[in-house]
Amino acid sequence: MRSSLGLFPLRNRHSGAIEDAELFVPIDGTNLADFEQHWKPMVLDRLRQLPRGTTTTDAQLQDWHWDWRKKADRFADRLDYRSFAVECAGRTQGLMICSLVHRVREPSMLNQHLVYIEFLHSAPWNRWQFTDTPLYKGVGDLLVAAAVSLSIEEEFEGRIGLHSLPQSDDWYRDYCGMTDLGVDSAYENLRYFEMTAQQAANFGRKNPKGVAS
Amino acid sequence: MLERKTMTLNLQEGEMVVLDRLAERKGLTKTALIRQALRLYQSVEERLEQGQKFFFEHPVSKEKSELLVL
């Protein structure tokens, strides 16, 4: 059964207003319906509009094939995974699945536990890759803050890790302040990032969302 | 916070020593460590039920040893 973790502010870039978003755990049928009825058609339209010869990597759409229903089914009832959904204005704005059984690679805390973000997705209408006028700002921040809070809740001191798609490398490194541990040849050559306990505290000061999972 | 339920756990002396030692090494309370162990157990169990095998690999020799889970 899904639970609300509370209301958190998102900025509507169109109106400039701050709106209340609600964070839920886990992802449920409402979110999957939103994905299939609203997200997926936008992604497929965008793919159809790509100029001939443009790859999904060129278009920063490496995640176009993510099927959230399959992911939600696969991880349902698993204690080692936790899923989150952000809803605002009656629609799903972001989705995330985290694993709780990964270990730290960063040398100072090697082999300690962390929360590993398996998948993090903001709705296409919030992303620059899909529109010149994205709607909500702060969905990614809120989901990363939720992962940090989950890590604190599980006594992992806020440590999180993830493999980043290339279009998000700068955001995780520069905005979130995570440590770039380089390209992981064992994981599709994606860059691997970790947030230490100190970096999580810094991120929390910048994003005081206070998400309790 | 998601709702939690309380239980009493009876352990032998040696099991308690290991629990204390692992909790200290991982910087976790005993409750957090047991919850983590349960997650791992479920994850391994599901994969074995699907017919997968669970290996440890030596970092240098790449020699693999299968972990037998009872």
XYZ file of N, CA and C in Angstrom:
849
model
N 0.835 -1.197 0.000
C 0.000 0.000 0.000
C 0.874 1.252 0.000
N 0.484 2.227 -0.798
C 1.366 3.378 -0.892
C 1.132 4.374 0.242
N 2.207 5.080 0.604
C 2.164 6.073 1.672
C 2.668 7.398 1.147
N 2.093 8.471 1.658
C 2.589 9.803 1.332
C 3.717 10.154 2.298
N 4.816 10.671 1.750
C 5.934 11.117 2.587
C 5.866 12.618 2.827
N 4.822 13.264 2.293
C 4.630 14.682 2.571
C 4.574 15.551 1.330
N 4.388 16.849 1.585
C 4.303 17.835 0.507
C 5.623 18.600 0.417
N 6.071 18.839 -0.803
C 7.351 19.515 -1.033
C 7.186 20.510 -2.181
N 7.933 21.633 -2.137
C 7.729 22.679 -3.150
C 8.417 22.382 -4.480
N 7.689 22.617 -5.555
C 8.270 22.601 -6.899
C 7.978 23.951 -7.538
N 8.923 24.463 -8.319
C 8.684 25.742 -9.001
C 8.091 25.486 -10.381
N 6.931 26.099 -10.633
C 6.340 26.060 -11.963
C 7.066 27.113 -12.805
N 7.847 26.663 -13.771
C 8.662 27.594 -14.567
C 7.791 28.484 -15.446
N 6.590 28.035 -15.771
C 5.722 28.826 -16.654
C 5.116 30.007 -15.895
N 4.607 29.724 -14.679
C 3.929 30.779 -13.924
C 4.858 31.459 -12.918
N 5.960 30.782 -12.588
C 6.862 31.301 -11.563
C 6.403 30.967 -10.151
N 5.245 30.341 -10.038
C 4.676 30.043 -8.717
C 5.300 28.788 -8.124
N 5.294 28.722 -6.785
C 5.695 27.502 -6.086
C 4.439 26.662 -5.873
N 4.505 25.383 -6.257
C 3.348 24.495 -6.097
C 3.733 23.327 -5.191
N 2.736 22.774 -4.511
C 2.968 21.620 -3.641
C 3.018 20.338 -4.464
N 4.099 19.604 -4.317
C 4.195 18.267 -4.904
C 4.120 17.268 -3.761
N 3.548 16.098 -4.031
C 3.461 15.068 -2.994
C 4.361 13.901 -3.387
N 5.108 13.431 -2.394
C 6.037 12.322 -2.635
C 5.431 11.043 -2.069
N 5.383 10.002 -2.901
C 4.772 8.740 -2.493
C 5.766 7.587 -2.571
N 5.560 6.601 -1.735
C 6.297 5.343 -1.797
C 5.275 4.224 -1.599
N 5.216 3.186 -2.426
C 5.990 2.994 -3.651
C 5.245 3.564 -4.867
N 5.844 3.393 -6.051
C 5.157 3.698 -7.315
C 3.927 2.810 -7.400
N 2.780 3.381 -7.811
C 1.575 2.536 -7.914
C 0.950 2.646 -9.302
N -0.230 2.053 -9.448
C -0.896 1.985 -10.750
C -1.198 3.350 -11.352
N -1.491 4.336 -10.507
C -1.760 5.693 -11.008
C -0.528 6.243 -11.725
N 0.626 6.047 -11.125
C 1.873 6.546 -11.712
C 2.188 5.808 -13.021
N 1.944 4.502 -13.022
C 2.238 3.720 -14.229
C 1.288 4.115 -15.357
N 0.029 4.408 -15.010
C -0.928 4.875 -16.024
C -0.473 6.219 -16.587
N -0.010 7.120 -15.717
C 0.513 8.409 -16.196
C 1.679 8.192 -17.151
N 2.569 7.273 -16.770
C 3.729 6.988 -17.617
C 3.267 6.517 -19.002
N 2.323 5.591 -19.010
C 1.912 5.008 -20.297
C 1.061 5.967 -21.135
N 0.218 6.764 -20.451
C -0.708 7.623 -21.204
C -0.121 8.991 -21.535
N 0.830 9.463 -20.738
C 1.314 10.829 -20.945
C 2.812 10.916 -21.245
N 3.625 10.125 -20.526
C 5.075 10.217 -20.741
C 5.476 9.533 -22.053
N 5.037 8.273 -22.177
C 5.525 7.439 -23.280
C 5.193 8.037 -24.650
N 3.965 8.546 -24.860
C 3.666 9.136 -26.178
C 4.597 10.303 -26.515
N 4.966 11.106 -25.507
C 5.888 12.234 -25.769
C 7.265 11.724 -26.174
N 7.701 10.646 -25.511
C 9.018 10.079 -25.824
C 9.010 9.526 -27.248
N 7.957 8.796 -27.593
C 7.885 8.194 -28.928
C 7.781 9.273 -30.006
N 7.027 10.342 -29.738
C 6.936 11.465 -30.681
C 8.310 12.084 -30.921
N 9.030 12.271 -29.816
C 10.360 12.890 -29.899
C 11.288 12.016 -30.744
N 11.205 10.704 -30.539
C 12.046 9.782 -31.314
C 11.712 9.865 -32.804
N 10.408 9.966 -33.109
C 9.985 10.043 -34.516
C 10.482 11.327 -35.180
N 10.648 12.389 -34.366
C 11.049 13.692 -34.920
C 12.562 13.835 -35.091
N 13.319 12.846 -34.588
C 14.776 12.984 -34.685
C 15.207 12.976 -36.151
N 16.092 13.891 -36.534
C 16.599 13.886 -37.896
C 17.272 12.548 -38.208
N 17.184 12.135 -39.454
C 17.784 10.869 -39.872
C 19.275 10.865 -39.497
N 19.719 9.769 -38.933
C 21.132 9.652 -38.568
C 21.438 10.108 -37.142
N 20.461 10.743 -36.486
C 20.689 11.168 -35.097
C 20.460 9.989 -34.166
N 21.429 9.713 -33.309
C 21.272 8.600 -32.374
C 20.569 9.099 -31.107
N 20.076 8.142 -30.327
C 19.446 8.520 -29.055
C 20.486 9.125 -28.109
N 21.752 8.743 -28.291
C 22.811 9.353 -27.479
C 23.000 10.815 -27.870
N 23.043 11.078 -29.203
C 23.163 12.471 -29.670
C 22.013 13.321 -29.120
N 20.815 12.710 -29.089
C 19.624 13.459 -28.663
C 19.431 13.419 -27.150
N 20.388 12.831 -26.436
C 20.319 12.713 -24.973
C 19.038 11.992 -24.532
N 18.746 10.912 -25.247
C 17.532 10.140 -24.938
C 17.868 8.679 -24.663
N 19.004 8.455 -23.993
C 19.422 7.063 -23.760
C 18.431 6.297 -22.895
N 17.577 7.019 -22.185
C 16.614 6.346 -21.298
C 15.249 6.178 -21.958
N 15.173 6.373 -23.287
C 13.874 6.358 -23.952
C 13.147 5.024 -23.783
N 13.893 3.924 -23.629
C 13.282 2.591 -23.599
C 12.876 2.146 -22.191
N 13.111 2.981 -21.161
C 12.771 2.566 -19.803
C 11.266 2.309 -19.710
N 10.917 1.114 -19.252
C 9.509 0.738 -19.125
C 9.199 0.616 -17.625
N 8.542 1.621 -17.091
C 8.342 1.666 -15.643
C 7.395 0.591 -15.140
N 6.470 0.130 -15.982
C 5.588 -0.956 -15.515
C 6.408 -2.216 -15.271
N 7.292 -2.527 -16.222
C 8.138 -3.719 -16.045
C 9.026 -3.572 -14.812
N 9.576 -2.381 -14.649
C 10.458 -2.166 -13.501
C 9.683 -2.291 -12.183
N 8.501 -1.678 -12.144
C 7.702 -1.717 -10.912
C 7.295 -3.155 -10.593
N 6.923 -3.919 -11.639
C 6.541 -5.323 -11.412
C 7.731 -6.125 -10.899
N 8.891 -5.862 -11.513
C 10.088 -6.639 -11.161
C 10.499 -6.413 -9.704
N 10.334 -5.182 -9.226
C 10.850 -4.867 -7.898
C 9.771 -4.853 -6.812
N 8.514 -5.134 -7.198
C 7.435 -5.140 -6.204
C 7.710 -6.218 -5.153
N 7.388 -5.916 -3.924
C 7.541 -6.864 -2.806
C 8.988 -7.206 -2.477
N 9.917 -6.512 -3.088
C 11.331 -6.762 -2.770
C 11.756 -5.821 -1.649
N 12.365 -6.387 -0.617
C 12.829 -5.565 0.506
C 14.070 -4.765 0.146
N 14.795 -5.232 -0.881
C 16.052 -4.569 -1.222
C 15.863 -3.418 -2.206
N 14.635 -3.123 -2.573
C 14.358 -1.996 -3.455
C 13.278 -1.117 -2.848
N 13.338 0.171 -3.134
C 12.308 1.107 -2.694
C 12.012 2.029 -3.871
N 10.728 2.227 -4.176
C 10.381 3.096 -5.303
C 9.631 4.327 -4.815
N 9.791 5.423 -5.540
C 9.212 6.718 -5.170
C 8.541 7.350 -6.386
N 7.467 8.102 -6.122
C 6.800 8.863 -7.184
C 6.524 10.267 -6.683
N 6.754 11.248 -7.557
C 6.426 12.644 -7.259
C 5.190 13.006 -8.076
N 4.160 13.511 -7.394
C 2.956 13.947 -8.094
C 2.733 15.434 -7.835
N 2.305 16.127 -8.874
C 1.983 17.548 -8.738
C 0.935 17.886 -9.793
N -0.009 18.724 -9.440
C -1.083 19.122 -10.361
C -1.792 17.898 -10.941
N -1.955 16.860 -10.121
C -2.723 15.688 -10.528
C -2.015 14.775 -11.505
N -0.704 14.938 -11.658
C 0.016 14.095 -12.608
C 1.383 13.705 -12.056
N 1.853 12.523 -12.462
C 3.172 12.043 -12.013
C 4.268 12.871 -12.686
N 5.153 13.439 -11.858
C 6.201 14.319 -12.381
C 7.582 13.676 -12.338
N 7.718 12.609 -11.560
C 9.025 11.969 -11.468
C 8.907 10.600 -10.814
N 9.821 9.694 -11.186
C 9.814 8.333 -10.644
C 11.252 7.928 -10.311
N 11.399 7.091 -9.297
C 12.745 6.642 -8.910
C 12.659 5.266 -8.257
N 13.642 4.428 -8.555
C 13.789 3.137 -7.867
C 15.198 3.077 -7.282
N 15.280 2.748 -5.993
C 16.569 2.660 -5.297
C 16.806 1.236 -4.799
N 18.073 0.853 -4.767
C 18.472 -0.423 -4.172
C 19.155 -0.151 -2.833
N 18.934 -1.061 -1.883
C 19.488 -0.872 -0.543
C 20.644 -1.822 -0.245
N 21.083 -2.581 -1.248
C 22.119 -3.589 -0.954
C 23.417 -3.355 -1.731
N 23.642 -2.139 -2.153
C 24.912 -1.818 -2.808
C 25.934 -1.332 -1.773
N 27.201 -1.377 -2.146
C 28.275 -0.971 -1.239
C 29.041 0.220 -1.822
N 29.645 0.975 -0.910
C 30.446 2.142 -1.280
C 31.720 1.711 -2.016
N 32.075 2.453 -3.080
C 33.340 2.221 -3.794
C 34.388 3.275 -3.429
N 33.921 4.422 -2.953
C 34.829 5.525 -2.620
C 35.756 5.054 -1.487
N 37.089 5.211 -1.671
C 38.049 4.554 -0.763
C 37.859 4.848 0.724
N 37.452 6.064 1.089
C 37.416 6.401 2.520
C 36.340 5.618 3.277
N 35.315 5.143 2.579
C 34.238 4.387 3.240
C 33.970 3.078 2.498
N 35.019 2.528 1.909
C 34.890 1.340 1.072
C 34.087 0.232 1.759
N 33.117 -0.312 1.022
C 32.306 -1.454 1.464
C 31.230 -1.121 2.491
N 31.133 0.151 2.881
C 29.996 0.504 3.742
C 28.725 0.517 2.874
N 27.579 0.509 3.519
C 26.334 0.482 2.751
C 25.981 1.863 2.216
N 25.248 1.875 1.114
C 24.694 3.114 0.580
C 23.371 2.811 -0.120
N 22.646 3.860 -0.428
C 21.444 3.730 -1.262
C 21.870 3.978 -2.702
N 21.605 3.011 -3.571
C 21.989 3.119 -4.969
C 20.748 3.449 -5.804
N 20.830 4.567 -6.526
C 19.696 4.949 -7.381
C 19.789 4.159 -8.686
N 18.876 3.208 -8.848
C 18.873 2.377 -10.062
C 18.332 3.176 -11.243
N 17.210 3.866 -11.027
C 16.563 4.613 -12.101
C 15.950 5.885 -11.519
N 16.153 6.990 -12.219
C 15.533 8.250 -11.821
C 15.075 8.944 -13.095
N 13.812 9.307 -13.145
C 13.231 9.847 -14.365
C 12.337 11.024 -14.014
N 12.525 12.132 -14.682
C 11.585 13.239 -14.580
C 10.671 13.170 -15.802
N 9.423 13.585 -15.652
C 8.472 13.533 -16.775
C 9.036 14.319 -17.959
N 8.746 13.889 -19.184
C 9.342 14.545 -20.356
C 9.066 16.040 -20.420
N 7.878 16.490 -19.950
C 7.556 17.917 -20.044
C 8.368 18.763 -19.044
N 9.149 18.083 -18.183
C 10.034 18.818 -17.266
C 11.479 18.835 -17.748
N 11.720 18.262 -18.943
C 13.109 18.056 -19.373
C 13.444 18.879 -20.616
N 14.629 19.465 -20.613
C 15.069 20.298 -21.732
C 15.200 19.492 -23.015
N 15.414 18.183 -22.911
C 15.557 17.367 -24.118
C 14.246 17.271 -24.905
N 13.140 17.587 -24.232
C 11.837 17.416 -24.884
C 11.159 18.730 -25.220
N 11.493 19.776 -24.502
C 10.783 21.033 -24.698
C 11.700 22.206 -24.358
N 11.482 23.314 -25.048
C 12.250 24.527 -24.729
C 11.676 25.229 -23.504
N 10.498 24.767 -23.053
C 9.848 25.411 -21.903
C 9.417 24.356 -20.878
N 10.401 23.728 -20.206
C 10.049 22.705 -19.208
C 9.133 23.275 -18.118
N 8.274 22.409 -17.579
C 7.247 22.889 -16.647
C 7.770 23.037 -15.213
N 8.113 21.921 -14.583
C 8.496 22.004 -13.165
C 10.007 21.901 -12.972
N 10.525 22.755 -12.105
C 11.936 22.702 -11.710
C 12.009 22.096 -10.306
N 12.891 21.154 -10.108
C 13.101 20.637 -8.756
C 12.691 19.187 -8.550
N 12.212 18.526 -9.633
C 11.788 17.126 -9.475
C 13.001 16.237 -9.176
N 14.083 16.436 -9.932
C 15.296 15.646 -9.699
C 15.872 15.911 -8.312
N 15.868 17.186 -7.908
C 16.368 17.535 -6.564
C 15.577 16.792 -5.491
N 14.257 16.794 -5.666
C 13.395 16.165 -4.667
C 13.663 14.662 -4.586
N 13.853 14.024 -5.736
C 14.091 12.577 -5.723
C 15.475 12.252 -5.144
N 16.473 13.040 -5.469
C 17.798 12.807 -4.868
C 17.729 13.041 -3.353
N 16.975 14.083 -2.946
C 16.811 14.337 -1.501
C 16.105 13.148 -0.833
N 15.153 12.528 -1.553
C 14.461 11.358 -0.994
C 15.431 10.194 -0.816
N 16.344 10.025 -1.787
C 17.338 8.942 -1.683
C 18.277 9.202 -0.502
N 18.683 10.455 -0.323
C 19.560 10.801 0.802
C 18.830 10.540 2.123
N 17.552 10.930 2.187
C 16.782 10.722 3.421
C 16.603 9.238 3.717
N 16.367 8.462 2.655
C 16.260 7.005 2.839
C 17.568 6.459 3.389
N 18.687 6.958 2.867
C 20.001 6.520 3.324
C 20.208 6.851 4.808
N 19.775 8.036 5.211
C 19.894 8.416 6.630
C 18.990 7.530 7.480
N 17.770 7.321 6.988
C 16.793 6.482 7.700
C 17.337 5.058 7.924
N 18.061 4.552 6.926
C 18.599 3.189 7.016
C 19.968 3.156 7.702
N 20.393 4.306 8.255
C 21.657 4.423 8.990
C 22.875 4.341 8.072
N 22.695 4.746 6.791
C 23.823 4.772 5.855
C 24.416 6.191 5.772
N 23.996 7.066 6.684
C 24.573 8.406 6.842
C 24.394 9.316 5.629
N 23.418 9.022 4.789
C 23.166 9.881 3.628
C 23.928 9.467 2.382
N 24.738 8.418 2.478
C 25.535 7.993 1.316
C 24.616 7.445 0.224
N 24.839 7.923 -1.010
C 24.112 7.379 -2.159
C 25.099 7.179 -3.312
N 24.711 6.369 -4.285
C 25.533 6.145 -5.472
C 24.644 5.942 -6.682
N 25.206 6.134 -7.862
C 24.431 5.934 -9.093
C 25.355 5.940 -10.299
N 24.893 5.294 -11.371
C 25.515 5.443 -12.682
C 24.711 6.499 -13.434
N 25.400 7.463 -13.988
C 24.712 8.590 -14.623
C 24.677 8.424 -16.133
N 23.537 8.784 -16.735
C 23.517 8.908 -18.186
C 24.318 10.166 -18.541
N 24.979 10.157 -19.705
C 25.900 11.269 -20.029
C 25.275 12.652 -19.904
N 23.996 12.793 -20.252
C 23.375 14.130 -20.197
C 23.250 14.655 -18.767
N 23.401 13.757 -17.775
C 23.218 14.175 -16.379
C 24.520 14.249 -15.597
N 25.637 13.905 -16.252
C 26.928 13.880 -15.543
C 27.208 15.193 -14.820
N 27.054 16.301 -15.523
C 27.384 17.612 -14.935
C 26.474 17.927 -13.747
N 25.205 17.550 -13.888
C 24.238 17.851 -12.826
C 24.606 17.124 -11.534
N 24.956 15.851 -11.647
C 25.318 15.096 -10.437
C 26.646 15.596 -9.855
N 27.586 15.927 -10.749
C 28.907 16.334 -10.283
C 28.868 17.755 -9.718
N 28.321 18.674 -10.493
C 28.438 20.091 -10.143
C 27.294 20.582 -9.260
N 26.072 20.164 -9.564
C 24.941 20.653 -8.773
C 24.780 19.838 -7.485
N 24.785 18.509 -7.612
C 24.584 17.663 -6.421
C 25.864 17.547 -5.595
N 27.006 17.846 -6.201
C 28.273 17.800 -5.464
C 28.771 16.392 -5.196
N 28.420 15.452 -6.084
C 28.833 14.061 -5.877
C 30.251 13.845 -6.410
N 30.908 12.811 -5.884
C 32.252 12.454 -6.336
C 32.156 11.618 -7.605
N 32.895 12.038 -8.627
C 32.921 11.314 -9.899
C 34.006 10.245 -9.811
N 33.592 8.986 -9.789
C 34.558 7.892 -9.662
C 34.921 7.296 -11.021
N 34.575 8.019 -12.073
C 35.041 7.645 -13.409
C 34.112 6.716 -14.155
N 34.538 6.386 -15.365
C 33.741 5.515 -16.237
C 33.803 4.088 -15.722
N 32.663 3.443 -15.667
C 32.585 2.054 -15.210
C 32.446 1.149 -16.429
N 33.549 0.488 -16.792
C 33.528 -0.348 -17.995
C 32.626 -1.568 -17.818
N 32.314 -1.881 -16.555
C 31.437 -3.033 -16.300
C 29.966 -2.630 -16.337
N 29.678 -1.347 -16.573
C 28.283 -0.899 -16.569
C 28.063 0.085 -17.718
N 28.083 -0.447 -18.922
C 27.770 0.311 -20.144
C 28.605 1.587 -20.290
N 29.787 1.568 -19.699
C 30.695 2.726 -19.768
C 30.066 4.022 -19.257
N 29.115 3.902 -18.348
C 28.533 5.093 -17.726
C 29.440 5.531 -16.577
N 29.404 6.819 -16.268
C 30.195 7.322 -15.143
C 29.484 6.966 -13.843
N 30.285 6.605 -12.829
C 29.745 6.230 -11.530
C 30.010 7.357 -10.529
N 28.959 7.757 -9.818
C 29.060 8.847 -8.848
C 28.639 8.366 -7.466
N 29.278 8.927 -6.457
C 28.838 8.689 -5.081
C 28.751 9.998 -4.311
N 27.817 10.036 -3.376
C 27.688 11.158 -2.458
C 28.098 10.646 -1.078
N 29.125 11.269 -0.500
C 29.569 10.874 0.834
C 28.615 11.464 1.879
N 28.812 11.079 3.124
C 27.972 11.625 4.201
C 28.111 13.146 4.261
N 29.346 13.650 4.102
C 29.570 15.100 4.146
C 28.903 15.793 2.968
N 29.039 15.192 1.790
C 28.400 15.770 0.605
C 26.875 15.742 0.746
N 26.362 14.695 1.399
C 24.904 14.609 1.621
C 24.453 15.732 2.548
N 25.269 16.023 3.558
C 24.923 17.122 4.472
C 24.922 18.449 3.721
N 25.923 18.636 2.845
C 25.980 19.865 2.038
C 24.769 19.963 1.115
N 24.419 18.830 0.481
C 23.261 18.811 -0.420
C 21.982 19.122 0.366
N 21.899 18.589 1.577
C 20.720 18.836 2.413
C 20.570 20.307 2.782
N 21.715 20.991 3.000
C 21.641 22.423 3.322
C 21.146 23.217 2.114
N 21.530 22.735 0.906
C 21.112 23.426 -0.321
C 19.664 23.098 -0.668
N 19.229 21.907 -0.277
C 17.883 21.425 -0.611
C 17.169 20.983 0.661
N 16.748 21.915 1.493
C 16.178 21.533 2.793
C 14.768 20.986 2.673
N 14.629 19.832 2.003
C 13.298 19.276 1.788
C 12.837 18.427 2.966
N 13.800 17.903 3.739
C 13.438 17.136 4.922
C 12.577 15.920 4.640
N 12.923 15.191 3.556
C 12.127 14.023 3.191
C 12.400 12.898 4.177
N 11.372 12.357 4.797
C 11.556 11.224 5.707
C 10.905 10.003 5.097
N 11.697 8.993 4.800
C 11.147 7.822 4.110
C 10.907 6.693 5.095
N 7.801 8.305 7.789
C 8.444 7.004 8.025
C 7.423 5.882 7.869
N 7.829 4.803 7.204
C 6.933 3.663 7.045
C 6.766 2.957 8.390
N 5.580 2.413 8.599
C 5.248 1.796 9.892
C 6.159 0.594 10.178
N 6.556 0.472 11.417
C 7.394 -0.669 11.814
C 6.737 -1.431 12.948
N 7.054 -2.710 13.030
C 6.549 -3.539 14.117
C 7.726 -4.065 14.931
N 7.460 -4.323 16.198
C 8.527 -4.730 17.111
C 8.467 -6.231 17.376
N 9.627 -6.880 17.449
C 9.682 -8.288 17.824
C 10.858 -8.519 18.771
N 10.799 -9.621 19.493
C 11.926 -10.011 20.347
C 12.716 -11.084 19.611
N 14.035 -10.945 19.599
C 14.887 -11.895 18.892
C 15.787 -12.590 19.905
N 15.754 -13.900 19.921
C 16.614 -14.657 20.843
C 17.816 -15.198 20.084
N 19.009 -14.836 20.518
C 20.229 -15.288 19.855
C 21.129 -16.008 20.847
N 21.931 -16.950 20.305
C 22.960 -17.576 21.132
C 24.094 -16.573 21.341
N 24.924 -16.841 22.338
C 26.018 -15.935 22.674
C 26.904 -15.636 21.463
N 27.286 -16.707 20.743
C 28.172 -16.529 19.589
C 27.515 -15.707 18.498
N 26.226 -15.904 18.308
C 25.505 -15.126 17.289
C 25.456 -13.651 17.683
N 25.276 -13.413 18.970
C 25.229 -12.023 19.443
C 26.585 -11.336 19.272
N 27.664 -12.099 19.494
C 29.012 -11.538 19.310
C 29.207 -11.118 17.858
N 28.796 -12.000 16.944
C 28.942 -11.684 15.516
C 28.082 -10.483 15.147
N 26.857 -10.468 15.662
C 25.956 -9.343 15.374
C 26.559 -8.024 15.866
N 27.077 -8.044 17.092
C 27.707 -6.834 17.650
C 28.888 -6.382 16.790
N 29.709 -7.363 16.389
C 30.927 -7.043 15.653
C 30.583 -6.460 14.271
N 29.642 -7.119 13.580
C 29.262 -6.635 12.249
C 28.603 -5.254 12.320
N 27.746 -5.068 13.335
C 27.069 -3.779 13.481
C 28.084 -2.661 13.705
N 29.100 -2.953 14.524
C 30.126 -1.939 14.780
C 30.925 -1.648 13.517
N 31.278 -2.718 12.787
C 32.090 -2.545 11.584
C 31.337 -1.758 10.514
N 30.036 -1.965 10.443
C 29.234 -1.308 9.408
C 28.624 0.010 9.890
N 28.840 0.351 11.136
C 28.290 1.609 11.638
C 26.777 1.598 11.714
N 26.207 0.427 11.972
C 24.750 0.281 12.024
C 24.331 -0.203 13.407
N 23.072 0.082 13.768
C 22.520 -0.566 14.949
C 22.251 -2.032 14.609
N 22.016 -2.832 15.637
C 21.741 -4.248 15.386
C 20.445 -4.407 14.588
N 19.475 -3.540 14.864
C 18.212 -3.599 14.118
C 18.457 -3.335 12.633
N 19.228 -2.281 12.334
C 19.494 -1.942 10.930
C 20.265 -3.066 10.252
N 21.197 -3.679 10.971
C 21.987 -4.749 10.374
C 21.117 -5.970 10.049
N 20.215 -6.317 10.948
C 19.340 -7.469 10.701
C 18.379 -7.168 9.550
N 17.878 -5.932 9.465
C 17.008 -5.566 8.341
C 17.782 -5.688 7.021
N 19.044 -5.271 7.031
C 19.869 -5.366 5.827
C 20.112 -6.833 5.457
N 20.352 -7.652 6.479
C 20.574 -9.086 6.238
C 19.325 -9.731 5.629
N 18.149 -9.298 6.086
C 16.893 -9.849 5.564
C 16.718 -9.490 4.091
N 17.072 -8.259 3.747
C 16.983 -7.835 2.335
C 17.893 -8.708 1.464
N 19.121 -8.891 1.932
C 20.072 -9.688 1.159
C 19.593 -11.125 1.022
N 19.059 -11.673 2.111
C 18.583 -13.059 2.102
C 17.470 -13.211 1.076
N 16.518 -12.248 1.094
C 15.404 -12.332 0.139
C 15.910 -12.217 -1.297
N 16.865 -11.298 -1.518
C 17.399 -11.087 -2.862
C 18.082 -12.355 -3.382
N 18.908 -12.964 -2.533
C 19.616 -14.188 -2.926
C 18.618 -15.316 -3.164
N 17.663 -15.448 -2.264
C 16.685 -16.521 -2.356
C 15.895 -16.436 -3.672
N 15.466 -15.205 -4.038
C 14.689 -15.046 -5.268
C 15.495 -15.435 -6.489
N 16.767 -15.027 -6.502
C 17.607 -15.334 -7.655
C 17.871 -16.838 -7.764
N 18.071 -17.479 -6.626
C 18.282 -18.927 -6.654
C 17.026 -19.636 -7.135
N 15.864 -19.141 -6.702
C 14.601 -19.741 -7.136
C 14.416 -19.611 -8.644
N 15.006 -18.555 -9.219
C 14.919 -18.351 -10.669
C 15.955 -19.186 -11.416
N 16.739 -19.957 -10.672
C 17.734 -20.818 -11.302
C 19.099 -20.172 -11.445
N 19.266 -18.942 -10.918
C 20.561 -18.284 -11.006
C 21.510 -18.850 -9.952
N 22.820 -18.637 -10.170
C 23.821 -19.089 -9.201
C 24.483 -17.868 -8.571
N 24.994 -18.079 -7.377
C 25.572 -16.979 -6.603
C 27.057 -17.258 -6.429
N 27.897 -16.370 -7.027
C 29.339 -16.602 -7.022
C 30.098 -15.475 -6.323
N 31.235 -15.831 -5.760
C 32.234 -14.831 -5.409
C 33.388 -15.003 -6.390
N 33.984 -13.869 -6.821
C 35.081 -13.938 -7.785
C 36.336 -13.333 -7.167
N 37.439 -14.067 -7.271
C 38.703 -13.541 -6.765
C 39.120 -12.358 -7.639
N 39.517 -11.218 -7.039
C 39.769 -10.014 -7.838
C 40.932 -10.148 -8.811
N 41.891 -11.002 -8.513
C 43.069 -11.123 -9.375
C 42.963 -12.349 -10.278
N 42.785 -13.507 -9.664
C 42.784 -14.744 -10.457
C 41.481 -14.944 -11.220
N 40.430 -14.193 -10.836
C 39.091 -14.313 -11.434
C 38.463 -15.681 -11.169
N 39.094 -16.446 -10.277
C 38.537 -17.749 -9.926
C 37.199 -17.540 -9.214
N 36.211 -18.337 -9.614
C 34.885 -18.167 -9.036
C 34.573 -19.310 -8.073
N 33.965 -18.974 -6.969
C 33.512 -20.011 -6.045
C 32.029 -19.808 -5.806
N 31.286 -20.884 -5.995
C 29.840 -20.794 -5.838
C 29.483 -20.811 -4.365
N 28.582 -19.924 -3.984
C 28.120 -19.897 -2.603
C 26.882 -20.782 -2.504
N 26.947 -21.766 -1.642
C 25.801 -22.651 -1.454
C 24.952 -22.110 -0.322
N 23.728 -21.784 -0.636
C 22.828 -21.230 0.372
C 21.820 -22.303 0.757
N 21.741 -22.581 2.040
C 20.844 -23.646 2.493
C 19.432 -23.116 2.660
